[in-house]
Coordinates of N, CA and C in Angstrom, one line a residue:
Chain A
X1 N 14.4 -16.7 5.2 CA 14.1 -17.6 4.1 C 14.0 -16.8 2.8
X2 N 14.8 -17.5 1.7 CA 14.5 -16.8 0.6 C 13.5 -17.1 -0.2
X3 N 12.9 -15.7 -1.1 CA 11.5 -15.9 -2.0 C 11.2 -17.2 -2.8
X4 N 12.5 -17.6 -3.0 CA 12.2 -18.6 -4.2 C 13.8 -19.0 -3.7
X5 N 13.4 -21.3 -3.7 CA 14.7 -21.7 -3.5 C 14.9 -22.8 -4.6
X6 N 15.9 -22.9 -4.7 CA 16.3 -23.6 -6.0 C 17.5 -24.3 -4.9
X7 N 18.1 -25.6 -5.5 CA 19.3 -26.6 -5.1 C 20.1 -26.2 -6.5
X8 N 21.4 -25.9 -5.4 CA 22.9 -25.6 -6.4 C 23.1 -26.1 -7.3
X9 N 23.0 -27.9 -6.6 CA 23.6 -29.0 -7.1 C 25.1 -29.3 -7.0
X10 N 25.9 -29.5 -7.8 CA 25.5 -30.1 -9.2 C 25.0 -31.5 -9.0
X11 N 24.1 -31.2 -10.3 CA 23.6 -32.7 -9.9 C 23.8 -32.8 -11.7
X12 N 24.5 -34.5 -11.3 CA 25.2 -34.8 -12.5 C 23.7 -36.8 -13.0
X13 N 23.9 -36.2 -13.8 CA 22.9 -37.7 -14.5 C 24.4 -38.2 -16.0
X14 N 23.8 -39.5 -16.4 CA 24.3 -39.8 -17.3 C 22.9 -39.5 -19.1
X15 N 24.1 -39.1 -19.8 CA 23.1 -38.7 -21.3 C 22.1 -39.9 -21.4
X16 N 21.1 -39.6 -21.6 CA 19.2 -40.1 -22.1 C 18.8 -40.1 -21.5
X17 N 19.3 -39.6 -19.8 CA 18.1 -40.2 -18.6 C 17.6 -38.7 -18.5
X18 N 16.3 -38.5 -18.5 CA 15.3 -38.2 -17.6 C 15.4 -36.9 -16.3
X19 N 16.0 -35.7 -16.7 CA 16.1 -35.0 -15.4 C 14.9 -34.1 -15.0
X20 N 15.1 -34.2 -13.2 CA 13.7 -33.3 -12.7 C 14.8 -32.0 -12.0
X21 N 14.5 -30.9 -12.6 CA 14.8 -29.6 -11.9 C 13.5 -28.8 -11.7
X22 N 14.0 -28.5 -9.8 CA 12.7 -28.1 -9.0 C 13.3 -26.3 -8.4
X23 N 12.0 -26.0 -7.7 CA 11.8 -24.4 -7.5 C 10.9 -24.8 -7.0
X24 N 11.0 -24.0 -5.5 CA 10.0 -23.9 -4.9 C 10.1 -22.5 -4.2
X25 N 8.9 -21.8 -3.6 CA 8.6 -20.5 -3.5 C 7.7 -20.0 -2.1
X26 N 7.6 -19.4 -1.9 CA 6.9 -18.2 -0.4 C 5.7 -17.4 -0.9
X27 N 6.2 -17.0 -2.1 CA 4.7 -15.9 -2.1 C 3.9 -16.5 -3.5
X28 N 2.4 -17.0 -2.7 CA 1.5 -17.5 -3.2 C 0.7 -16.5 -4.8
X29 N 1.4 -14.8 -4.5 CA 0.8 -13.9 -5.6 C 1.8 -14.0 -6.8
X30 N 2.7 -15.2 -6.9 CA 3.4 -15.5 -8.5 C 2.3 -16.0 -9.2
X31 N 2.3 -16.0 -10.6 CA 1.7 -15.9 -11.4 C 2.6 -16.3 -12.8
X32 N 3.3 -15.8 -12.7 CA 4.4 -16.3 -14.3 C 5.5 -16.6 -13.9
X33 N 5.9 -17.9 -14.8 CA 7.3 -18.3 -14.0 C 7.9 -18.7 -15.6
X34 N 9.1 -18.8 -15.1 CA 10.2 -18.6 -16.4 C 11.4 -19.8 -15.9
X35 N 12.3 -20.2 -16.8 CA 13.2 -21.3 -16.2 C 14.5 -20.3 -17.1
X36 N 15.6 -20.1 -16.8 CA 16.3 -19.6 -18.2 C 17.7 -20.7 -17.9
X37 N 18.4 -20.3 -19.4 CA 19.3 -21.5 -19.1 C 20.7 -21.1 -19.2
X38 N 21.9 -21.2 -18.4 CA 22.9 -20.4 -18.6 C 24.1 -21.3 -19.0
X39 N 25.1 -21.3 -19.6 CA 25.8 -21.9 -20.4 C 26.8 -21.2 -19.6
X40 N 28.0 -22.1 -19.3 CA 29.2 -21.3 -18.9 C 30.0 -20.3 -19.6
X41 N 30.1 -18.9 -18.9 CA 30.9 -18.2 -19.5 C 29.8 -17.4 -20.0
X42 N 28.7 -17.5 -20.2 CA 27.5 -16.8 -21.1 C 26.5 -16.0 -19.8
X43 N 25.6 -15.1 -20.5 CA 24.4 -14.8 -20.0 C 23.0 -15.8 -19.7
X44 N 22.2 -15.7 -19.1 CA 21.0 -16.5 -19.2 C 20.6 -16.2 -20.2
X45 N 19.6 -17.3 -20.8 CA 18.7 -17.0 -21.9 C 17.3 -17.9 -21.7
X46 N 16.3 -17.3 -21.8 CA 15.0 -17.5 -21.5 C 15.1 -19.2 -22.3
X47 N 14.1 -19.7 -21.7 CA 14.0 -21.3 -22.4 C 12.8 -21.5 -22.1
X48 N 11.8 -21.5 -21.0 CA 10.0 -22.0 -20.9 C 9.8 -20.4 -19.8
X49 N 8.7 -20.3 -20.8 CA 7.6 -19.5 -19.8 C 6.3 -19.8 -19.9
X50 N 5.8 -20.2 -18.3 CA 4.6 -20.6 -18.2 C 3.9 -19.5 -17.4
X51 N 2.6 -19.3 -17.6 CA 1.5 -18.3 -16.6 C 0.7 -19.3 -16.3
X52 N 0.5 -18.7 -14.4 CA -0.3 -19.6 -13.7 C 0.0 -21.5 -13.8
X53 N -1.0 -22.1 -13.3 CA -1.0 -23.9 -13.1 C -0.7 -23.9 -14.4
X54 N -0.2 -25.6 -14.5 CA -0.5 -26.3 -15.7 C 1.1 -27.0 -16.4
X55 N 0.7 -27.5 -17.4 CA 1.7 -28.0 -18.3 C 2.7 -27.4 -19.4
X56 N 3.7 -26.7 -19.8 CA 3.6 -26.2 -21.1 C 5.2 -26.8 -21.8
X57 N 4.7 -27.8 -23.1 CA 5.7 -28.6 -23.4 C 6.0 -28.0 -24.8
X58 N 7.8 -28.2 -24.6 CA 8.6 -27.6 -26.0 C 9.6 -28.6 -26.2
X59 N 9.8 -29.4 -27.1 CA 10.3 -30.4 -27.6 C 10.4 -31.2 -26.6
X60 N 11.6 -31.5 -26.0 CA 12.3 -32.6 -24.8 C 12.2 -31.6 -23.3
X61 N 11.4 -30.4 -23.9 CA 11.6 -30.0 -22.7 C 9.9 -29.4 -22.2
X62 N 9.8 -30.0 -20.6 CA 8.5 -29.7 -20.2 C 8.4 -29.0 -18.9
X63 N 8.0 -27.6 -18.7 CA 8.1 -27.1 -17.2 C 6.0 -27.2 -17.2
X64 N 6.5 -27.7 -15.2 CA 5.4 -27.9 -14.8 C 5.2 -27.0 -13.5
X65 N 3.8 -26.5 -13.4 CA 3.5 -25.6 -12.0 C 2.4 -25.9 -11.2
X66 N 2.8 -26.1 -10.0 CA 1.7 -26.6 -9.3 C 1.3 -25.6 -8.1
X67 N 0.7 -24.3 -8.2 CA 0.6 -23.7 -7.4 C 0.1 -23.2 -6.2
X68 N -0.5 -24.8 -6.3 CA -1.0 -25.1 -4.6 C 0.3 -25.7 -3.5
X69 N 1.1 -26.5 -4.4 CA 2.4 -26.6 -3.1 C 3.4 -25.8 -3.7
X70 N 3.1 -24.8 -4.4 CA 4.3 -23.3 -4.5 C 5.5 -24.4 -5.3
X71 N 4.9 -24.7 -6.5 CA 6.9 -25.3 -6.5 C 6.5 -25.7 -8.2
X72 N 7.6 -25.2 -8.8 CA 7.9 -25.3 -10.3 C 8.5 -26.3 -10.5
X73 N 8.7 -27.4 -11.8 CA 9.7 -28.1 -12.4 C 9.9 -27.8 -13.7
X74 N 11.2 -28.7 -13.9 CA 11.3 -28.1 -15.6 C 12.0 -29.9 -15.7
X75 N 11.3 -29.9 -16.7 CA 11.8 -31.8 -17.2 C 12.5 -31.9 -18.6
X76 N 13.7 -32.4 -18.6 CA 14.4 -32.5 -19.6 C 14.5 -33.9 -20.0
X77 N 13.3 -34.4 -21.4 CA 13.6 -35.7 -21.8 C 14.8 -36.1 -22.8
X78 N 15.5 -37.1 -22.4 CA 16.6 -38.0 -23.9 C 17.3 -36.5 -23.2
X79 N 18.1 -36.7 -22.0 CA 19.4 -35.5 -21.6 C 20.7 -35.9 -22.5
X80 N 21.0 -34.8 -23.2 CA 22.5 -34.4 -24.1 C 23.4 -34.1 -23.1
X81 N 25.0 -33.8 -24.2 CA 25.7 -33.6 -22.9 C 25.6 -32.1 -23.5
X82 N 25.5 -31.7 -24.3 CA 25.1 -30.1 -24.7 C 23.7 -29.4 -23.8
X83 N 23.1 -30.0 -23.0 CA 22.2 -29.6 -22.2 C 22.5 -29.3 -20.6
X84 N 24.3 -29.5 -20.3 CA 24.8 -29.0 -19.3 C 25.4 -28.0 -19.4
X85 N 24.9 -27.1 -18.3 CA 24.5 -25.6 -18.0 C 23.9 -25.3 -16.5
X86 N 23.3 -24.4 -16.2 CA 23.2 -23.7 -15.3 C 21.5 -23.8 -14.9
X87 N 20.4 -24.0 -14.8 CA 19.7 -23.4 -14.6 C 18.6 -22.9 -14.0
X88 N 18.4 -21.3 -14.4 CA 17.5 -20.6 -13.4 C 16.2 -20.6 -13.2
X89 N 15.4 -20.5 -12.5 CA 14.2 -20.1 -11.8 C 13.7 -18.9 -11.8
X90 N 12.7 -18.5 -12.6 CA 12.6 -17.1 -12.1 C 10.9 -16.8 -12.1
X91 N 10.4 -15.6 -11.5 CA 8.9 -15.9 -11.2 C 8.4 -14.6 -10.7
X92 N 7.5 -13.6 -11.2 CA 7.0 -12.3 -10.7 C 5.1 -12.6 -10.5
X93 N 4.9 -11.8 -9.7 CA 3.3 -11.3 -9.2 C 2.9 -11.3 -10.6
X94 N 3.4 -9.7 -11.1 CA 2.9 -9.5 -12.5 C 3.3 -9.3 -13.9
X95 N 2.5 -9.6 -14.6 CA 3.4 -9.6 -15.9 C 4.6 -8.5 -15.8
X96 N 4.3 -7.3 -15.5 CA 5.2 -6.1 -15.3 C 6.0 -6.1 -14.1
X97 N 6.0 -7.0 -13.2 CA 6.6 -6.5 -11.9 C 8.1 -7.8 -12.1
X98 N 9.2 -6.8 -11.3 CA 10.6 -7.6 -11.1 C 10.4 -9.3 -10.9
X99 N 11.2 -9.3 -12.1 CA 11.4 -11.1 -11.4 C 12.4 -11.4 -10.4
X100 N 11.9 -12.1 -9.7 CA 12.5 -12.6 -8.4 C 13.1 -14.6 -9.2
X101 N 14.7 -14.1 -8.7 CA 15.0 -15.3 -9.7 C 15.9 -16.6 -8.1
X102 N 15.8 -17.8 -8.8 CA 16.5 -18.6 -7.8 C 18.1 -18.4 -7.9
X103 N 19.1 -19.1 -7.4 CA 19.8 -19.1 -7.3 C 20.7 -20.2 -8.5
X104 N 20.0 -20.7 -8.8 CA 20.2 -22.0 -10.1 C 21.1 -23.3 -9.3
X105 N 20.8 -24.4 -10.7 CA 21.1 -25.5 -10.3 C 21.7 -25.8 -11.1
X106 N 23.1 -26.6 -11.5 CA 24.4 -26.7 -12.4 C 24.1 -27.9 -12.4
X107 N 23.6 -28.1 -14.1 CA 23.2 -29.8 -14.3 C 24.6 -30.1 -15.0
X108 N 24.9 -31.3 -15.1 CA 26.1 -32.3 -15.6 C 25.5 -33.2 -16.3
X109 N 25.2 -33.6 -17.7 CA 25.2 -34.7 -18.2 C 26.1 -35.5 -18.6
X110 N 26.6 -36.6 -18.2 CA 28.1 -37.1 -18.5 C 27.7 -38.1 -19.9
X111 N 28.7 -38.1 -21.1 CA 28.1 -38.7 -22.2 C 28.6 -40.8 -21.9
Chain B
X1 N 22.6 -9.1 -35.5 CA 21.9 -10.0 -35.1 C 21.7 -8.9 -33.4
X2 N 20.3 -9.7 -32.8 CA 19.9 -8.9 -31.9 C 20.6 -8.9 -30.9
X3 N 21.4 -8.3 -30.0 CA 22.2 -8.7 -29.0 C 22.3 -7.6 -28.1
X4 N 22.9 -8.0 -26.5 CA 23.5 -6.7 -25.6 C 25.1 -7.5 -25.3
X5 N 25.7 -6.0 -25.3 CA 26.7 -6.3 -26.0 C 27.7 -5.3 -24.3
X6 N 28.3 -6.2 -23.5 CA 29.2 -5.5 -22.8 C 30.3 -5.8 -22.4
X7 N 30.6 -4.3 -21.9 CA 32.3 -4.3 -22.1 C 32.8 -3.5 -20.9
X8 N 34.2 -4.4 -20.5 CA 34.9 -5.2 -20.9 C 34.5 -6.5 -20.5
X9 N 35.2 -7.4 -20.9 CA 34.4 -9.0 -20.5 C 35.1 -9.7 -19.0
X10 N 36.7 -9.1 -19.2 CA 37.4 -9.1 -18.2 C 37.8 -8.1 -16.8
X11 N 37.8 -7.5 -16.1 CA 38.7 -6.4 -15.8 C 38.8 -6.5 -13.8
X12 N 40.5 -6.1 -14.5 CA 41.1 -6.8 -12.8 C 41.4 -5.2 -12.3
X13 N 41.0 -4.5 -11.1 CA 41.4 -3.6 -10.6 C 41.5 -3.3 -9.2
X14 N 42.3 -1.8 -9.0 CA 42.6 -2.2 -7.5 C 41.4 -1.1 -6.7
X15 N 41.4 -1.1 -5.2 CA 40.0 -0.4 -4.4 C 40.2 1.3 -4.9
X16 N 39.5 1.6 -5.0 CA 39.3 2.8 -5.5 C 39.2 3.3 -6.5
X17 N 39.6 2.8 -7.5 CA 39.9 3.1 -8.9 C 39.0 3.3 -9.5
X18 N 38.2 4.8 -9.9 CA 36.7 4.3 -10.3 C 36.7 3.9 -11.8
X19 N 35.2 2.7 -11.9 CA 35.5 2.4 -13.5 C 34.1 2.1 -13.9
X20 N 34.1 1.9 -15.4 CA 32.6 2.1 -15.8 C 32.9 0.7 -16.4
X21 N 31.4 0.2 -16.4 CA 31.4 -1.0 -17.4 C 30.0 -0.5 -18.4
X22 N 30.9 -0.8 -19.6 CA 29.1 -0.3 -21.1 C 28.4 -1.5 -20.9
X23 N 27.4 -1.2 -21.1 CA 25.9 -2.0 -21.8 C 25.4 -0.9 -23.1
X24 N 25.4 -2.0 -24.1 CA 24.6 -1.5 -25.1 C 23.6 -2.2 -26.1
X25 N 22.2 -2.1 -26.0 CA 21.1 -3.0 -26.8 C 20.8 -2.2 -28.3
X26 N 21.0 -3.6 -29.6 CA 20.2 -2.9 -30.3 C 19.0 -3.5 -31.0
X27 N 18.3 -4.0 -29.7 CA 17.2 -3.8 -30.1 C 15.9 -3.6 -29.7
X28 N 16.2 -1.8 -29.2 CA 15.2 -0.9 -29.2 C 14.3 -1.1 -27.6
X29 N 15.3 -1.7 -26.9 CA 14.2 -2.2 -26.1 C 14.4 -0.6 -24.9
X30 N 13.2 -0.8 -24.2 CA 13.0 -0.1 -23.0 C 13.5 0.2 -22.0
X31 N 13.2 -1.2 -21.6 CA 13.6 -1.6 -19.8 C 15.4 -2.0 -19.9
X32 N 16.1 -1.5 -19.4 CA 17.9 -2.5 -18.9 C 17.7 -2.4 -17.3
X33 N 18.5 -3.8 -17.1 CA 18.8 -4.0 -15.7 C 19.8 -4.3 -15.9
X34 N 21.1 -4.0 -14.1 CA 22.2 -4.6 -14.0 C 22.1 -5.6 -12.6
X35 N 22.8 -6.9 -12.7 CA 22.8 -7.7 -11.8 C 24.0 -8.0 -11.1
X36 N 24.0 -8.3 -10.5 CA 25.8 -9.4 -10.1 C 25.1 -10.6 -10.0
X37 N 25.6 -11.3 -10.5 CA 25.8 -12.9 -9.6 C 27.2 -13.3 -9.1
X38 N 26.5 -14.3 -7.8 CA 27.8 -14.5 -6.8 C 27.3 -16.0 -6.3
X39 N 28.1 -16.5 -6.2 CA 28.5 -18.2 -6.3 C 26.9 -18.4 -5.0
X40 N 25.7 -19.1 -4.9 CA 25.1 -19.3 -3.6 C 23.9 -18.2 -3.8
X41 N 24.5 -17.0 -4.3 CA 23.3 -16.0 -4.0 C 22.3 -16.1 -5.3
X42 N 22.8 -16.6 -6.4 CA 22.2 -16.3 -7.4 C 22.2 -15.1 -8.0
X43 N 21.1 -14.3 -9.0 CA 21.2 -12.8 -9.6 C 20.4 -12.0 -8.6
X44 N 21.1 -11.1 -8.1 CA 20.9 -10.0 -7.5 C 20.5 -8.5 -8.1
X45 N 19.5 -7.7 -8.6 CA 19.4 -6.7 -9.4 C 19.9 -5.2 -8.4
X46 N 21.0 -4.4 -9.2 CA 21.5 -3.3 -8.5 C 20.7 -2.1 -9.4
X47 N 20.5 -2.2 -10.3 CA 19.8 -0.9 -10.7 C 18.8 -1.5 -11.7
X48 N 18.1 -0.7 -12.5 CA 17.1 -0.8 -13.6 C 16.6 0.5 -13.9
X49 N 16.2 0.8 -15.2 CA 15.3 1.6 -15.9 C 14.6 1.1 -16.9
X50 N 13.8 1.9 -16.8 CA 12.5 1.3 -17.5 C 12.4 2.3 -18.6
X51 N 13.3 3.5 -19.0 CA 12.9 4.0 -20.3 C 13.9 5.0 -20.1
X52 N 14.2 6.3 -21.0 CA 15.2 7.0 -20.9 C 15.1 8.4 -20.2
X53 N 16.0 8.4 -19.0 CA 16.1 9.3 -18.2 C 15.4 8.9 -16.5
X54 N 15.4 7.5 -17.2 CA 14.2 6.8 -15.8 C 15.0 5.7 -15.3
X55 N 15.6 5.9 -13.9 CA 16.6 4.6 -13.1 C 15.5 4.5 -11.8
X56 N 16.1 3.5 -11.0 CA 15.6 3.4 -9.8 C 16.5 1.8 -9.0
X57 N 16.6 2.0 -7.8 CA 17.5 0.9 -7.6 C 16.8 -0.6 -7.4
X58 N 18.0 -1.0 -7.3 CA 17.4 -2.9 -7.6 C 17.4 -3.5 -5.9
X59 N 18.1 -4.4 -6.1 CA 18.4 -5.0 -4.2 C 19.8 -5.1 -3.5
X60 N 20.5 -4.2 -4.4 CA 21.7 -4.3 -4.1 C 22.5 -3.0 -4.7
X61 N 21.6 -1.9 -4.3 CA 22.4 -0.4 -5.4 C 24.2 -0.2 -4.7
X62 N 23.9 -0.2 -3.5 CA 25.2 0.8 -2.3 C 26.7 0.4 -3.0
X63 N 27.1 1.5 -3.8 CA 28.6 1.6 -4.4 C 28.3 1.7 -6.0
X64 N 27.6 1.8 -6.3 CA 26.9 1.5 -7.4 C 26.4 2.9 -8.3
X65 N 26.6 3.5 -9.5 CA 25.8 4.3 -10.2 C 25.4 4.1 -11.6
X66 N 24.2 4.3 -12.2 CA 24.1 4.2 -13.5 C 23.2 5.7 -14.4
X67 N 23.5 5.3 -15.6 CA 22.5 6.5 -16.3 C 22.4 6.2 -17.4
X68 N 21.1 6.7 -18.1 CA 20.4 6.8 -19.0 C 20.0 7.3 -20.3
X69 N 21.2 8.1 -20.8 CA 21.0 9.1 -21.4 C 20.7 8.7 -22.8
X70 N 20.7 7.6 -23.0 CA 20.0 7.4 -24.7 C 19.8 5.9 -24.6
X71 N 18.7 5.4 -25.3 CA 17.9 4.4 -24.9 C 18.6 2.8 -24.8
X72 N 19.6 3.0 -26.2 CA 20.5 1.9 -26.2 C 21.5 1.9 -25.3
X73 N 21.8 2.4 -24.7 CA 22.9 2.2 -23.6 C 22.7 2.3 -22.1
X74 N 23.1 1.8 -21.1 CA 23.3 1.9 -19.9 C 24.1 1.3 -19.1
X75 N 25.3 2.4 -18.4 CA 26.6 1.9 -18.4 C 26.2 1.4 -16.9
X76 N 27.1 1.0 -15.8 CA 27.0 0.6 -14.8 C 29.0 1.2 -14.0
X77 N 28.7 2.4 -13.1 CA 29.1 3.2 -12.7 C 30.0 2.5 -11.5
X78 N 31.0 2.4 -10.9 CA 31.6 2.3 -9.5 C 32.6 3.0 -9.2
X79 N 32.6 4.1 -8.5 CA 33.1 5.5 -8.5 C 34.2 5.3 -7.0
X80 N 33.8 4.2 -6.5 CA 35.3 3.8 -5.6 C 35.3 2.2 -5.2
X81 N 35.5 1.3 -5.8 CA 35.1 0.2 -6.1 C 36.6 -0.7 -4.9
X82 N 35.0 -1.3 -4.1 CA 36.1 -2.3 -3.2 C 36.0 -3.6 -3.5
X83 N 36.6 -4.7 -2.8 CA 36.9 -6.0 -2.3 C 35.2 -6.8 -3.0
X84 N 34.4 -6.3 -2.1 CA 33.2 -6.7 -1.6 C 32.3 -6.9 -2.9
X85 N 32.6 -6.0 -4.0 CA 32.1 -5.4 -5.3 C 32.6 -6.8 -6.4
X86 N 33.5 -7.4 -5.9 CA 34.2 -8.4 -7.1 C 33.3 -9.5 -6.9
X87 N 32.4 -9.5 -8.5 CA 31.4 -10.3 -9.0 C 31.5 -10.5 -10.2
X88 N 30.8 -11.1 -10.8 CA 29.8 -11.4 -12.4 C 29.0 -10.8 -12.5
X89 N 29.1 -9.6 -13.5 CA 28.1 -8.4 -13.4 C 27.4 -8.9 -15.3
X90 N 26.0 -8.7 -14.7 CA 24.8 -9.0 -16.3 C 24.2 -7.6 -16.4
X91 N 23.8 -7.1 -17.7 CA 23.2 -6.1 -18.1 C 22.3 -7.1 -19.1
X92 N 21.1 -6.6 -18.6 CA 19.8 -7.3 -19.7 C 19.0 -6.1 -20.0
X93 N 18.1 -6.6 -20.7 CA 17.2 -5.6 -21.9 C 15.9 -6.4 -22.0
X94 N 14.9 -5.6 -22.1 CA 13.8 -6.2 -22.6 C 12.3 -5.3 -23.0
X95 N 11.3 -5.4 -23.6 CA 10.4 -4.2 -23.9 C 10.3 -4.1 -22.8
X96 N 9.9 -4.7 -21.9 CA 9.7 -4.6 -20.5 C 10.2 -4.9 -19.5
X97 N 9.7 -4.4 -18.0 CA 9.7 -5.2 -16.4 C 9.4 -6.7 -17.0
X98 N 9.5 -7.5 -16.2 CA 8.6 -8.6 -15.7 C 9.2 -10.0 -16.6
X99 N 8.0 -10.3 -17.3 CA 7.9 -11.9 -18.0 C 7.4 -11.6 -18.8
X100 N 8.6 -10.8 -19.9 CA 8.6 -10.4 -21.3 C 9.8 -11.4 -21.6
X101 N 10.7 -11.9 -20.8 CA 12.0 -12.5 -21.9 C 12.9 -11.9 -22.4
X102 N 13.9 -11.6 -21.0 CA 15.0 -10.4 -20.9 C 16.3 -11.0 -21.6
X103 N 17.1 -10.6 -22.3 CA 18.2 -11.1 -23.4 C 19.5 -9.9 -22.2
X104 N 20.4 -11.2 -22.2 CA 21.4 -11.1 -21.2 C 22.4 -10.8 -22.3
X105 N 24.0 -9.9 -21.8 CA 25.0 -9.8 -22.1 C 25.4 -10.7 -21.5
X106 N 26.7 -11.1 -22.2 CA 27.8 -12.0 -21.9 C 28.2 -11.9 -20.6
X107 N 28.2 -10.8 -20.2 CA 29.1 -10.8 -18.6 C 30.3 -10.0 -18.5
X108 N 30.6 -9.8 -17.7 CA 32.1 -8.7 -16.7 C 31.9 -9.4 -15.5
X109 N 33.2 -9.9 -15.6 CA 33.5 -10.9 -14.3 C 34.9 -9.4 -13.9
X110 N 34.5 -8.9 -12.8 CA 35.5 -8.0 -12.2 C 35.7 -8.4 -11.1
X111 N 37.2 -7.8 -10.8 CA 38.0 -8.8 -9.4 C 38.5 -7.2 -9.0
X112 N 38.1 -7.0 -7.8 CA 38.9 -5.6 -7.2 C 39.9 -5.7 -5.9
X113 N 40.9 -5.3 -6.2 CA 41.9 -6.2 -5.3 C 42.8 -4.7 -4.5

């Protein structure tokens, strides 16, 4: 079983609706979790970092952690079709220790 | 503008042929990592350093060399490069390990045939 699992997808929505992208995990000693977002043909680039439980919201976009059932989301409100991409999961013990990343999930917004 | 910057973006070669891919950051950072990604497995880390003259391997070193010799650069080494090796290879940068908010190069998608 891998540390941290993410769904491939693709999971395709139509533009305005509402998407839930999930992460779920094994080792209870994460502490900072990160979502990044990759663009075809590009590198990842960081988009929400949260430490420990809780909510942390940045325009249309909100990642949530609930780390009693081990499992991250990232909520994308009013979905663009410029908001299809790739994206990752990623999550370490400590501020300083390797991030351990998912495998990502290839969202489709069709306009 | 801040960027990591690597090269080549393409490269088709055949098994053994050894070849280097650059990474180069300019901005000052510390820590570089190299990854592959492969369709299912997601990013895989083959090497990292945390500062200059300082490597250590990632989860996927075997075929694999890198070095250190000045802060902005860290090439990513394959000194007899097979089949098995043909990935999407990332070099990142960041002041740090961890969940500081690593800034990715574009990529080397290499095919070894």
């Amino acid at each position: 079983q891998k540390e941290v699992e993410q769904d491939p997808g693709p999971l395709s929505v139509p533009e305005g609706a509402i998407v839930s992208l999930n992460c779920t995990y094994s080792n209870s000693a994460f502490q900072y979790f990160m979502w990044y977002r990759q663009y075809s043909r590009k590198g990842p680039e960081l988009l929400m970092y949260t430490y420990s439980s809780g909510n942390k919201e940045d325009g249309r976009f909100t990642a949530q952690v609930d780390k009693s059932s081990k499992y991250i989301s990232l909520f994308i409100r009013d979905s663009q079709p410029s908001d299809s991409a790739t994206y990752l999961c990623a999550m370490s013990a400590q501020s300083n220790y390797q991030l351990i990343w998912g495998a990502g999930t290839k969202l489709i917004i069709k306009p | 503008e801040a960027q990591v910057t690597q090269n080549p973006r393409y490269l088709i070669t055949v098994t053994g042929k050894k070849l280097t891919v650059t990474c180069s950051q300019n901005m000052n950072h510390e820590y570089m990592s190299w990854y592959r990604q492969d369709p299912g497995l997601g990013l895989r880390q083959i090497y990292y350093s945390m500062n200059v003259e300082v490597t250590d391997k990632g989860d996927v070193p075997e075929g694999y060399k890198v070095s250190r010799k000045e802060k902005r650069n860290f090439p990513l080494i394959l000194e007899s490069p097979s089949p098995n090796q043909t990935s999407l290879y990332f070099c990142a940068s960041s002041f740090r390990q961890g969940a500081s908010g690593y800034t990715f190069g574009s990529g080397t998608r290499l095919t070894v045939v």
